[in-house]
CSV table of C-alpha atoms and ligand atoms in Angstrom, one decimal:
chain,number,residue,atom,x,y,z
M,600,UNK,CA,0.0,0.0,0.0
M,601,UNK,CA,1.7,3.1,-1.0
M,602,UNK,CA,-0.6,5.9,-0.8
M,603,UNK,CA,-1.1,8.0,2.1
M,604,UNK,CA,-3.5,7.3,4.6
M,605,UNK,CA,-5.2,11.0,4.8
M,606,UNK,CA,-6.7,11.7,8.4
M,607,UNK,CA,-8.4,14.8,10.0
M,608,UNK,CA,-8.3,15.0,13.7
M,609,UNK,CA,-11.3,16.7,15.9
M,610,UNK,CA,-11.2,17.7,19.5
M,611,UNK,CA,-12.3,20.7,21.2
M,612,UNK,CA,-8.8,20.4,23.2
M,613,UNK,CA,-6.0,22.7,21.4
M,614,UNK,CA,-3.1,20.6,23.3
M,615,UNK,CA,-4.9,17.5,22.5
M,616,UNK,CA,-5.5,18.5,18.3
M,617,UNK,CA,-1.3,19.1,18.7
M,618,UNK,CA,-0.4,16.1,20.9
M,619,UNK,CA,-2.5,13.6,18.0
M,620,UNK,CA,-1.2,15.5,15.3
M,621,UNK,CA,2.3,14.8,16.6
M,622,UNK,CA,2.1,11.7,16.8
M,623,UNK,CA,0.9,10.8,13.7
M,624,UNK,CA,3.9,12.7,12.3
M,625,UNK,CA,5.8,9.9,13.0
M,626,UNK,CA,3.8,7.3,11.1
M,627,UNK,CA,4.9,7.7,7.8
M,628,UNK,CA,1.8,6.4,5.8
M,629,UNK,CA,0.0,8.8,7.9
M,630,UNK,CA,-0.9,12.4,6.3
M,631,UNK,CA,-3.0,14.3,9.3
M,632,UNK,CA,-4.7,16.9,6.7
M,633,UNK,CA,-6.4,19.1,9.3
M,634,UNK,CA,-7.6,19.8,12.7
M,635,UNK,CA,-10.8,20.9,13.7
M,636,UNK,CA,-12.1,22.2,17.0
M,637,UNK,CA,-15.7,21.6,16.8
M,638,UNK,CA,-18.5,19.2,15.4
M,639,UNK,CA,-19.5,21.8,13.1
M,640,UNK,CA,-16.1,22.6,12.0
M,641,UNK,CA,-15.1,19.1,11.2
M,642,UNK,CA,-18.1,18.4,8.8
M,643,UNK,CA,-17.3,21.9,7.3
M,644,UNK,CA,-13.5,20.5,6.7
M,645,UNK,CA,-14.2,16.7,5.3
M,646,UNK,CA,-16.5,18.1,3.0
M,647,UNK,CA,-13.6,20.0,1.7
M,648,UNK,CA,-10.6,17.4,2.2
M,649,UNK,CA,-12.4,14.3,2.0
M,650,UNK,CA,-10.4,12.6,4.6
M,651,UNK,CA,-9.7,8.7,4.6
M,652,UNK,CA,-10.4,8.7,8.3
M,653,UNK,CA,-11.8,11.1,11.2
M,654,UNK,CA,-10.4,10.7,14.0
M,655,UNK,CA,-13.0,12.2,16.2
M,656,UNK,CA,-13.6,13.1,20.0
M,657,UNK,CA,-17.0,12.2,21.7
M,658,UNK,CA,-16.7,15.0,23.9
M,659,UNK,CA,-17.3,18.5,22.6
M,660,UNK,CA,-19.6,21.4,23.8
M,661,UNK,CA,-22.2,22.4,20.8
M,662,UNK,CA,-22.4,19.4,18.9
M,663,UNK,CA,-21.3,16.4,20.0
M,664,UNK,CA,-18.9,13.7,18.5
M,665,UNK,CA,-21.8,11.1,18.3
M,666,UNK,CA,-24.1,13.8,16.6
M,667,UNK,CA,-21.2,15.1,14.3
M,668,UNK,CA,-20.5,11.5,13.1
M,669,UNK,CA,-24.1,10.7,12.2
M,670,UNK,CA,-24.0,14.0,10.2
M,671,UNK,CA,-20.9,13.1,8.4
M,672,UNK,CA,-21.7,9.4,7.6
M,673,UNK,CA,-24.6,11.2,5.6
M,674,UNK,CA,-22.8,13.8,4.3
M,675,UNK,CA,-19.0,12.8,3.6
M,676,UNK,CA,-20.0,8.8,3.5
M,677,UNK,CA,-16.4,8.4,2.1
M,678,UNK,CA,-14.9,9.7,5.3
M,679,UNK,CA,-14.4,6.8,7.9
M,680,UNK,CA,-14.8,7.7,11.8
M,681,UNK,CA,-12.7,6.7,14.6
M,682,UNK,CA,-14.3,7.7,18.1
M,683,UNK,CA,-12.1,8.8,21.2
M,684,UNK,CA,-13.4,8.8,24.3
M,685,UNK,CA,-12.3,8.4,28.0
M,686,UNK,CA,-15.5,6.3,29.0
M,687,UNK,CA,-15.1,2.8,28.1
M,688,UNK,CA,-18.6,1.9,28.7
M,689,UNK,CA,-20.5,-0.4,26.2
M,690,UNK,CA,-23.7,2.6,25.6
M,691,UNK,CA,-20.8,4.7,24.6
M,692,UNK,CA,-19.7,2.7,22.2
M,693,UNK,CA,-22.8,1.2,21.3
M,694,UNK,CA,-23.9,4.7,20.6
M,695,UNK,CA,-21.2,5.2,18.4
M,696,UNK,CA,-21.0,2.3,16.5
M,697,UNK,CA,-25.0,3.4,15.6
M,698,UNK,CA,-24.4,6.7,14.4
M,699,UNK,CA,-21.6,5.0,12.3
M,700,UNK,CA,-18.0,5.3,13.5
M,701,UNK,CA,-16.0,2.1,12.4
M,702,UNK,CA,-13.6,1.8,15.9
M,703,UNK,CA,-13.6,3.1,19.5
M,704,UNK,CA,-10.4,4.2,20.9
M,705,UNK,CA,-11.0,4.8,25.2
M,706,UNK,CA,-8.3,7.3,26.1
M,707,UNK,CA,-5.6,7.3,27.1
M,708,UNK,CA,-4.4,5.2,24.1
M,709,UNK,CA,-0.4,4.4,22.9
M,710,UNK,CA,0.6,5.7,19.4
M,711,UNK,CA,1.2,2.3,18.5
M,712,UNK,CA,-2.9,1.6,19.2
M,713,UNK,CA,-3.5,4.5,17.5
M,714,UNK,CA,-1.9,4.3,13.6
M,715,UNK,CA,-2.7,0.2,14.6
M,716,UNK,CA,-6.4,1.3,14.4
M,717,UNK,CA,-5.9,3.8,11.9
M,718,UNK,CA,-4.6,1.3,9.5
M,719,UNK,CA,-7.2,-1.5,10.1
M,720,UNK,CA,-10.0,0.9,9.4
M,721,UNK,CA,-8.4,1.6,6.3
M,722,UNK,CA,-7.9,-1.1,5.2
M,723,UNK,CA,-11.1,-2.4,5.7
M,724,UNK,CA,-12.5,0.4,4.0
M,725,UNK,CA,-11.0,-0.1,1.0
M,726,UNK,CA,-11.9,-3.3,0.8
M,727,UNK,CA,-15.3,-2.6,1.1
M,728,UNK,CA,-14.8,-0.3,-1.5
M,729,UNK,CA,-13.4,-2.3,-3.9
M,730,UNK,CA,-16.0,-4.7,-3.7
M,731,UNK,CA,-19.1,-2.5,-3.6
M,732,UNK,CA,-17.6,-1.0,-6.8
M,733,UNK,CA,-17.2,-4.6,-8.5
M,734,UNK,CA,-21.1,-5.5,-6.9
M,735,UNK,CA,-22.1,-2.2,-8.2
M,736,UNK,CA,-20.4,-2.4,-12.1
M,737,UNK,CA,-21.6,-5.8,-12.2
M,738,UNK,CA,-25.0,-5.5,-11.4
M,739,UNK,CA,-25.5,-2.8,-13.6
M,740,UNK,CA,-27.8,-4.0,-16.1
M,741,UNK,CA,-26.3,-2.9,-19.6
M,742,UNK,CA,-29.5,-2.1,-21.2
M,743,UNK,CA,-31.2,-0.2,-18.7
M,744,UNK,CA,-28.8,2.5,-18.2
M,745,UNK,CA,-27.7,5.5,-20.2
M,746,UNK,CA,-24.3,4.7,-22.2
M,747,UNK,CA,-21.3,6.7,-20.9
M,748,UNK,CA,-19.4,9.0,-22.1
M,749,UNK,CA,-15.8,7.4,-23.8
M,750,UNK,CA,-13.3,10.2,-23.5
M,751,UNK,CA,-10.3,9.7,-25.4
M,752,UNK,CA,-6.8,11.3,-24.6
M,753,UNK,CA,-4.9,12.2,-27.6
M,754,UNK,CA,-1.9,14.0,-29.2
M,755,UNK,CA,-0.5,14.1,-32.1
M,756,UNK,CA,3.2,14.1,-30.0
M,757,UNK,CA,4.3,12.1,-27.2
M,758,UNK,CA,5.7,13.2,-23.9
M,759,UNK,CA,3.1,16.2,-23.7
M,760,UNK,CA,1.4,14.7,-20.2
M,761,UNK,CA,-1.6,12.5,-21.9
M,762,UNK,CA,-1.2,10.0,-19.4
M,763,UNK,CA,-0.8,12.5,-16.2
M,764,UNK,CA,-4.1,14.0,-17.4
M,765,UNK,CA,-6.0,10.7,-18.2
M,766,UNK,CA,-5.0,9.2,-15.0
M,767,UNK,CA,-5.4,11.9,-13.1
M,768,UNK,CA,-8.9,13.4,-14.3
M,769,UNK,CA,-10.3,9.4,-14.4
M,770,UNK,CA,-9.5,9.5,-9.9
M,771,UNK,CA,-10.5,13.0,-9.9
M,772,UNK,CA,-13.8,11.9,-11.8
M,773,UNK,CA,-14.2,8.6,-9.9
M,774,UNK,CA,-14.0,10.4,-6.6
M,775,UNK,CA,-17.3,12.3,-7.4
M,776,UNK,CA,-20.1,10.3,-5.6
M,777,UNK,CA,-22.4,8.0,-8.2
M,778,UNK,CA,-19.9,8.3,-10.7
M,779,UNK,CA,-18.7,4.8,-12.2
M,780,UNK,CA,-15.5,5.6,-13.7
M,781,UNK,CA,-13.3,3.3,-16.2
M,782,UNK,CA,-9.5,4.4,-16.8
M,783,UNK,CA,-8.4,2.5,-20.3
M,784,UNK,CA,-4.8,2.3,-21.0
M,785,UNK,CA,-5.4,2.1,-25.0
M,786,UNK,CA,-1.5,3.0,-25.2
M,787,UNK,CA,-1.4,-0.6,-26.0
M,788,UNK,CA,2.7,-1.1,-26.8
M,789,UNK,CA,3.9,0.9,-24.2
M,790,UNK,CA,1.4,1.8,-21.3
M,791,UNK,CA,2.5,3.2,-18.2
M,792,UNK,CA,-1.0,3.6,-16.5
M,793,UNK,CA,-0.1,0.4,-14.3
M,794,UNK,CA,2.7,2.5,-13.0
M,795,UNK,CA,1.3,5.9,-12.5
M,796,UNK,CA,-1.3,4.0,-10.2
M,797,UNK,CA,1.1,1.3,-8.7
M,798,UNK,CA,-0.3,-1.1,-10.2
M,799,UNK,CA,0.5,-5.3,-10.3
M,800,UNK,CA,2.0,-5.4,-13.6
M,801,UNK,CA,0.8,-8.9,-13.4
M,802,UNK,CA,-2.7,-8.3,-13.0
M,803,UNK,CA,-5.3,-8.8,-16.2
M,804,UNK,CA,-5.6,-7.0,-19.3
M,805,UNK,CA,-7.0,-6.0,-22.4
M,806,UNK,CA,-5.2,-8.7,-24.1
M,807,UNK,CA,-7.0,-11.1,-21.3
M,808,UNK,CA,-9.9,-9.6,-21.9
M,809,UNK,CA,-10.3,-9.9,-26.0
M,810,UNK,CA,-10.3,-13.4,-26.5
M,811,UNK,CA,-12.8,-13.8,-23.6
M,812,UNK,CA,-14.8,-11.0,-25.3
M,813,UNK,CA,-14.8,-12.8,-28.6
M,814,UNK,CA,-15.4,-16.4,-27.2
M,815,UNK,CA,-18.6,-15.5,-24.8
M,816,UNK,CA,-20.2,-12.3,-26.3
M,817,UNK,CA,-21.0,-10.6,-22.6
M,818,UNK,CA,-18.2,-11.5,-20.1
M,819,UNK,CA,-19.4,-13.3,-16.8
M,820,UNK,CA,-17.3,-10.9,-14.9
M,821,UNK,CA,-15.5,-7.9,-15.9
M,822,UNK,CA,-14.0,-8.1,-12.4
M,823,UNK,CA,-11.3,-10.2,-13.8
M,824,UNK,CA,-10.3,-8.3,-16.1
M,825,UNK,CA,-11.1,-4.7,-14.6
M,826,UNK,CA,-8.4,-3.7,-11.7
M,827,UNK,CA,-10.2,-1.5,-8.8
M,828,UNK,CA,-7.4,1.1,-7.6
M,829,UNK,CA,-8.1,2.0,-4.0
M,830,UNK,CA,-9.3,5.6,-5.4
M,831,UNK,CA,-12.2,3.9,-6.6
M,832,UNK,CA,-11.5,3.9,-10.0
M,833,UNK,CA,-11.8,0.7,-12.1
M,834,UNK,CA,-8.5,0.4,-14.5
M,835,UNK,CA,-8.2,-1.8,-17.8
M,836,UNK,CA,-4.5,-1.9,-18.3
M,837,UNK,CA,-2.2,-2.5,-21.3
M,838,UNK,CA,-0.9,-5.6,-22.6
M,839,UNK,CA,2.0,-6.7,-20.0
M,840,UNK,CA,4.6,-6.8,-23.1
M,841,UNK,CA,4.8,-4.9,-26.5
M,842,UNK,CA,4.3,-7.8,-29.1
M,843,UNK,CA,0.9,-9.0,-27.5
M,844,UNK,CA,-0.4,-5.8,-28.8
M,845,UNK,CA,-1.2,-7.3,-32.0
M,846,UNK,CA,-4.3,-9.2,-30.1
M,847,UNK,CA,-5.8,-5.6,-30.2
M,848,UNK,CA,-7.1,-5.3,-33.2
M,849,UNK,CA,-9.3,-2.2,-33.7
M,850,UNK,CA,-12.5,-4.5,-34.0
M,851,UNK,CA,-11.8,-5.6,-30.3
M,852,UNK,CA,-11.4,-2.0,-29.4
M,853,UNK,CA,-14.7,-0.7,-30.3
M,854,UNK,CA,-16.1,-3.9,-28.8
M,855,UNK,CA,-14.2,-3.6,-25.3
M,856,UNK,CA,-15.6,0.2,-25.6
M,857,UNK,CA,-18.9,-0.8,-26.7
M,858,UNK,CA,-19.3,-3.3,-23.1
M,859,UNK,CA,-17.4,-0.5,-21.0
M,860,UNK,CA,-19.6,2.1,-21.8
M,861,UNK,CA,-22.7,0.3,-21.2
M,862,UNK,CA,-22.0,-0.3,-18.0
M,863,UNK,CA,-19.5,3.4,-16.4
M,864,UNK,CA,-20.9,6.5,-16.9
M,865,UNK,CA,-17.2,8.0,-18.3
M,866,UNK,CA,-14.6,5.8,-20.0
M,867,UNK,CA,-11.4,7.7,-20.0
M,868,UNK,CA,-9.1,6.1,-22.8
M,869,UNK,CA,-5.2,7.3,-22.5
M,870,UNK,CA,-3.8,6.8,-26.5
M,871,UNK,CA,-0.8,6.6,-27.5
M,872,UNK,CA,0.8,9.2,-29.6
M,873,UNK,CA,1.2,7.2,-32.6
M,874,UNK,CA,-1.8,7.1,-35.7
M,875,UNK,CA,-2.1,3.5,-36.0
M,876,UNK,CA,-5.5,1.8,-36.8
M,877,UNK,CA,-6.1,1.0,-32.7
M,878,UNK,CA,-5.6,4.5,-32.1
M,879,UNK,CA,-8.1,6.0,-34.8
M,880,UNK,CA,-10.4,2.8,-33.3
M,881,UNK,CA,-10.5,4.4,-30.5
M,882,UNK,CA,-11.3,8.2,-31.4
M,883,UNK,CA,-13.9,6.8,-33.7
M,884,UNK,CA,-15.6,5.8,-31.3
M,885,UNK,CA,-14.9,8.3,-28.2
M,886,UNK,CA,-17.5,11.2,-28.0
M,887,UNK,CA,-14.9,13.7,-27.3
M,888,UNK,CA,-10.8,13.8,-28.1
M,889,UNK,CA,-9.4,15.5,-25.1
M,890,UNK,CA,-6.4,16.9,-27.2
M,891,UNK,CA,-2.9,17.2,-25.3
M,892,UNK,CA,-0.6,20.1,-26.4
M,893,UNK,CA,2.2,22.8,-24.2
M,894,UNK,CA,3.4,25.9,-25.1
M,895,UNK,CA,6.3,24.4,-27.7
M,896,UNK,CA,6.6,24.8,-31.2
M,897,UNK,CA,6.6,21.3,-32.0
M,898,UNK,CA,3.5,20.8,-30.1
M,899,UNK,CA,1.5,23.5,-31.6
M,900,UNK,CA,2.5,22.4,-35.0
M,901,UNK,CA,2.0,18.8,-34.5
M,902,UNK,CA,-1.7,20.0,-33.2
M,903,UNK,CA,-2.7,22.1,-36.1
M,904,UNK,CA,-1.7,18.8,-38.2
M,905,UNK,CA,-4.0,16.5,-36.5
M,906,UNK,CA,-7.1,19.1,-36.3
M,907,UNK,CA,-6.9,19.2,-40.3
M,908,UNK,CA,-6.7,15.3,-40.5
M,909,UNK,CA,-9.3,15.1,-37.8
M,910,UNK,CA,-11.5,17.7,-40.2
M,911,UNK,CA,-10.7,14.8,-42.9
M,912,UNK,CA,-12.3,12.5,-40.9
M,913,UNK,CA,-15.1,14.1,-40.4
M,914,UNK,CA,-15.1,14.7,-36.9
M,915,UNK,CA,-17.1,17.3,-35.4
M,916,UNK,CA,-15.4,20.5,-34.3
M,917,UNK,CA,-16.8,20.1,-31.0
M,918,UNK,CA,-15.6,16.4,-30.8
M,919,UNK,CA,-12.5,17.8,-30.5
M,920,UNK,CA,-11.6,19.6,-26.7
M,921,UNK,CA,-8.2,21.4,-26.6
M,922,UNK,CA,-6.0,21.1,-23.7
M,923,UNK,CA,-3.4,23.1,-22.4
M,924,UNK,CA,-1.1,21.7,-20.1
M,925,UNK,CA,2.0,22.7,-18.4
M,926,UNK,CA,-0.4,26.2,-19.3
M,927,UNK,CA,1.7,28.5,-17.2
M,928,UNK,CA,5.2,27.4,-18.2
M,929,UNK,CA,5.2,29.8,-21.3
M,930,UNK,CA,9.0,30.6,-22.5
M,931,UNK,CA,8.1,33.2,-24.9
M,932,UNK,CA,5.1,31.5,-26.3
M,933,UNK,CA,1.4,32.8,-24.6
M,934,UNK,CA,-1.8,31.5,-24.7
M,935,UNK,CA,-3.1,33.4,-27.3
M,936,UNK,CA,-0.2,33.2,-29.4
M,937,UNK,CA,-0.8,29.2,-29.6
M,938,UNK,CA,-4.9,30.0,-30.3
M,939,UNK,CA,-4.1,32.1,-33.3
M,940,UNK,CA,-1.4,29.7,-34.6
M,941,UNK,CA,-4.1,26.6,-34.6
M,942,UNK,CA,-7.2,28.8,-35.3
M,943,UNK,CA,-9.5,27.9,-32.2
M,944,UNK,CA,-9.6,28.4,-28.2
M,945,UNK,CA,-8.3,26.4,-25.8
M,946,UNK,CA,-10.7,24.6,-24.1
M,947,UNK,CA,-9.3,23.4,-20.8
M,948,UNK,CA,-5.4,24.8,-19.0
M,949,UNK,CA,-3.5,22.8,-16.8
M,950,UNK,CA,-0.6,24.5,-14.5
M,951,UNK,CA,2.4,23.0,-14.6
M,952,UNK,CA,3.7,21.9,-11.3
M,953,UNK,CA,6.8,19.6,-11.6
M,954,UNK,CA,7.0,18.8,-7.9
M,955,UNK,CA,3.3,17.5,-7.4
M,956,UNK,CA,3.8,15.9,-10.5
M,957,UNK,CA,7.2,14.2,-10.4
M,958,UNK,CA,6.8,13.4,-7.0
M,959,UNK,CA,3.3,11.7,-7.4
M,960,UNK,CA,4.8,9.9,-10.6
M,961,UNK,CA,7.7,8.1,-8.7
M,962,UNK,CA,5.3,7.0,-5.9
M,963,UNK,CA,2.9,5.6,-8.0
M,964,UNK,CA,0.3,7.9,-6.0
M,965,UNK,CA,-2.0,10.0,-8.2
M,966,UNK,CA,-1.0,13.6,-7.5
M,967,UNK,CA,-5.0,14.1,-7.1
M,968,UNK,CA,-4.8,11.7,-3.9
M,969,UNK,CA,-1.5,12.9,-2.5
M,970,UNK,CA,-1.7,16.5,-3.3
M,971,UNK,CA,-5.3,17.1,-3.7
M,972,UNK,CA,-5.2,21.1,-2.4
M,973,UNK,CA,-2.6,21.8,-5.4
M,974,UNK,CA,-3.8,24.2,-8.0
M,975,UNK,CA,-2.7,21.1,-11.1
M,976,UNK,CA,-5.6,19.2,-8.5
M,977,UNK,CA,-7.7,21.3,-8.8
M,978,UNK,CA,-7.4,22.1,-13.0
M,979,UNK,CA,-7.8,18.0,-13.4
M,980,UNK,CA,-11.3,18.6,-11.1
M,981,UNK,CA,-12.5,21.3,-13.3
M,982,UNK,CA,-11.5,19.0,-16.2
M,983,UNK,CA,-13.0,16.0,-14.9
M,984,UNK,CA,-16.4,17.9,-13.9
M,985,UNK,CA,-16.5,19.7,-17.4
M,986,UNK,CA,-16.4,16.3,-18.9
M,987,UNK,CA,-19.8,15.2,-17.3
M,988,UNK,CA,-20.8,11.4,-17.3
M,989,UNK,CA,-24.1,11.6,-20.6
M,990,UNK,CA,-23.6,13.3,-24.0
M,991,UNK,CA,-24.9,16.5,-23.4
M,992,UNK,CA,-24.0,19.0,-25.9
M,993,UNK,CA,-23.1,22.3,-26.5
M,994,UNK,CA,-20.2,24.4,-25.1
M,995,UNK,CA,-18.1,23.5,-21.8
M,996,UNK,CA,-18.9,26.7,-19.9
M,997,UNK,CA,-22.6,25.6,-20.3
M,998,UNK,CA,-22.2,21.9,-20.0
M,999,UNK,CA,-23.8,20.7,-16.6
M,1000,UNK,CA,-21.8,18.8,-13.9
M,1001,UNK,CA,-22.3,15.2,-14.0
M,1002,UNK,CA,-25.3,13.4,-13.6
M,1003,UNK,CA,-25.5,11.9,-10.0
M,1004,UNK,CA,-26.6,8.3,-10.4
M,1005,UNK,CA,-27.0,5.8,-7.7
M,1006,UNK,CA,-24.2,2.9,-8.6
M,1007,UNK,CA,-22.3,4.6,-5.8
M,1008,UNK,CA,-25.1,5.6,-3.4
M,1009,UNK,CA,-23.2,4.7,-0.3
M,1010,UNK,CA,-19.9,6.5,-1.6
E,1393,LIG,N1,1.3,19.6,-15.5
E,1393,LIG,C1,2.5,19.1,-15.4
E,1393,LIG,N2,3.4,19.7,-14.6
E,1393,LIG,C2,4.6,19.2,-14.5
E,1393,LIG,N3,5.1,18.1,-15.1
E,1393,LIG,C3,4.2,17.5,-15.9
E,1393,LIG,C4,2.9,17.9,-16.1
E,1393,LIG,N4,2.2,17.1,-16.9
E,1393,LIG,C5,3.2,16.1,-17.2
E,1393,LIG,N5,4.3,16.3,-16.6
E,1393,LIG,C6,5.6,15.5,-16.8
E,1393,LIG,O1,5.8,15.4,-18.1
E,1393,LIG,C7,6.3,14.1,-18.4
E,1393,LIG,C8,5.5,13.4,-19.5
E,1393,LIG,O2,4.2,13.2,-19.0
E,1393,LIG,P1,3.4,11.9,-19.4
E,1393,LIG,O3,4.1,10.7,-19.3
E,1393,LIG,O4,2.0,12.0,-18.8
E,1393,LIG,O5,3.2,12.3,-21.0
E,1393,LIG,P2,2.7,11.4,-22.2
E,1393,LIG,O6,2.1,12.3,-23.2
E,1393,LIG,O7,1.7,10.4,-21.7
E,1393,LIG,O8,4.0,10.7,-22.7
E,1393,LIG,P3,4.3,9.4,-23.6
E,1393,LIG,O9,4.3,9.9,-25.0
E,1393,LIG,O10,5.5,8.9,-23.1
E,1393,LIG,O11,3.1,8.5,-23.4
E,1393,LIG,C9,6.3,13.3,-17.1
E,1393,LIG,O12,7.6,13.4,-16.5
E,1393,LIG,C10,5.3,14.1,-16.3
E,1393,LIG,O13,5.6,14.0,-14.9
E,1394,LIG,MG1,1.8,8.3,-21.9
């Protein structure tokens, strides 16, 4: 387990907010995110930093730790309390357990019982997660729900940050409540998405899941096939070495798209930069290219390229969503500089923010789970939100925020 486990702690007691979030310093899968000093304050804060865990005091004037739970279990279901408390007794923690805290530490309690607890209820959260995300894709009924959106991540160069964005908007998107989100690695050669999320290179793929697509029509279970990341997001990765590519022909592209979209409301495909048949398999069929270019020459030549060849395609103009990334790092070249050179607006900016980003890349964390308050974070949100989960049309500005659909109701 490599990502952080984020916690906020809540007691009324200044000494005791600094004497927990000391000791949590020292537990180095242990990110204390904030500290609140009331009931009201902590629901106020969760719903903000989504905390893994709250680590919560039953004792506060004004609202109470029991009350504040049973507010937050409603409100930030993702959150997961852990009740403190210097009565023991069973109605204390009977009453807690009722209002939804997952573990009752009686004070005064060792570090070591502290992150020990910490962990477990992590843990077992995430389990619950990932299954409740496998019961929920699964019982889905394909026909009965609106497709989802495939959004594919494209451009015509390499290195520009396609699969930053893609795997980053796909968590940022997943992490909205009711949204089923699928993260494709359709860079089918060469696919890092297994490593920007840490995963078992070993696990399933798409070259697992053709055959069984073309042997049984409807898989039994996509579960096999379909990683969960403990973000929530369900991750189809790349072929586990370059020449069992080949077994992704474009017809079992638009096939594996057709099943994924029936049953997620946004299918996030991360291309490669090459324009082989797979790739153009999969912009056929996306309903919007997110298009990757910075501020460098190259880049902005290579993009007014491909929007001609996607014009001789016949794609629609608004198929096509320009992004900017690295948007802030401009040597010489600005914004609108790069809009009058390819002859249309950029749709979406990304900052540039090498530390987040490099740092988030060797850990194998998402930089949207390990940095979430940076302003890059927040540029994938807006992304992910503008991308909604149906086809609705018409400009970004005016598109709404996704559609809240139950698959996730106890997110
Ligand atoms: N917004 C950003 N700020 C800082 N660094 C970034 C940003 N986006 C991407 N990078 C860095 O740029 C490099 C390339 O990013 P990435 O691998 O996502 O690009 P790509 O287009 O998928 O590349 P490839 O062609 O190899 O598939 C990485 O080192 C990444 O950490
Ligand atoms: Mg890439």
């Amino acid at each position: 387990m490599s990502d952080q486990i984020r916690v906020l702690i809540v007691d009324d007691i200044p000494e005791t907010r600094d004497h927990l979030t000391k000791l949590l310093g020292f537990e180095k899968d242990v990110d204390v995110v904030g500290a609140a000093a009331s009931g009201a304050e902590a629901l106020e804060m969760a719903a903000k930093l989504l905390p893994d865990i709250v680590l919560m005091d039953i004792n506060m004037p004004d609202m109470d730790g029991i009350a504040a739970t049973e507010l937050l279990a409603a409100r930030v279901p993702s959150s997961a309390v852990v009740m403190m408390s210097v009565q023991g007794e069973a109605d204390y923690l009977r009453r807690s357990m009722l209002a939804g805290a997952r573990e009752f530490l009686v004070k005064p309690f060792s570090s070591d019982e502290l992150a020990a607890s910490i962990r477990q209820v992590h843990t077992r959260e995430r389990e619950k997660v990932g299954r409740m995300a496998v019961a929920a894709i699964e019982r889905a009924p394909a026909a009965a729900r609106e497709p989802g959106r495939v959004v594919a991540v494209f451009s015509p160069k390499g290195g520009v940050g396609r699969t930053t964005i893609a795997v980053n908007t796909a968590v940022a998107a997943a992490s909205e409540p009711g949204r089923e989100v699928v993260l494709v690695d359709g860079s089918f050669q060469f696919g890092d998405v297994g490593v920007l999320l840490n995963l078992n290179p070993k696990n399933k793929s798409i070259a697992d899941f053709v055959p069984e697509l073309e042997v049984g029509g409807e898989p039994e279970s996509l579960d096999s096939f379909v990683i969960t990341h403990s973000s929530g997001l369900r991750v189809l990765l790349a072929p586990p070495s370059p020449e069992m590519a080949e077994l992704v022909t474009p017809a079992a592209i638009r096939r594996v798209l057709e099943v994924l979209r029936a049953r997620a409301d946004l299918v996030v495909v991360d291309c490669a930069a090459a324009f082989s048949d797979s790739t153009l398999a999969i912009l056929d069929a996306a309903d919007v290219i997110l298009t990757v270019l910075t501020l460098e020459i190259t880049s902005i030549k290579n993009m007014r390229l491909f929007l001609e060849v996607a014009e001789q395609l016949g794609y629609a103009a608004d198929k096509m969503e320009l992004v900017l990334n690295r948007a802030d790092s401009a040597l010489g070249i600005r914004v609108a500089d790069v809009e009058h050179s390819i002859g249309r607006k950029v749709d979406h900016t990304i900052v540039s923010d090498g530390r987040s980003v490099v740092y988030a890349l060797n850990r194998g964390v998402p930089f949207f789970v390990s940095n979430r308050e940076a302003q890059v974070s927040q540029d994938v949100l807006r992304l992910a939100r503008a991308l909604g989960g149906a086809s609705e049309a018409g400009p970004v500005e005016a598109r709404k925020p996704a559609p809240r659909k139950s698959l996730f109701a106890w997110r």
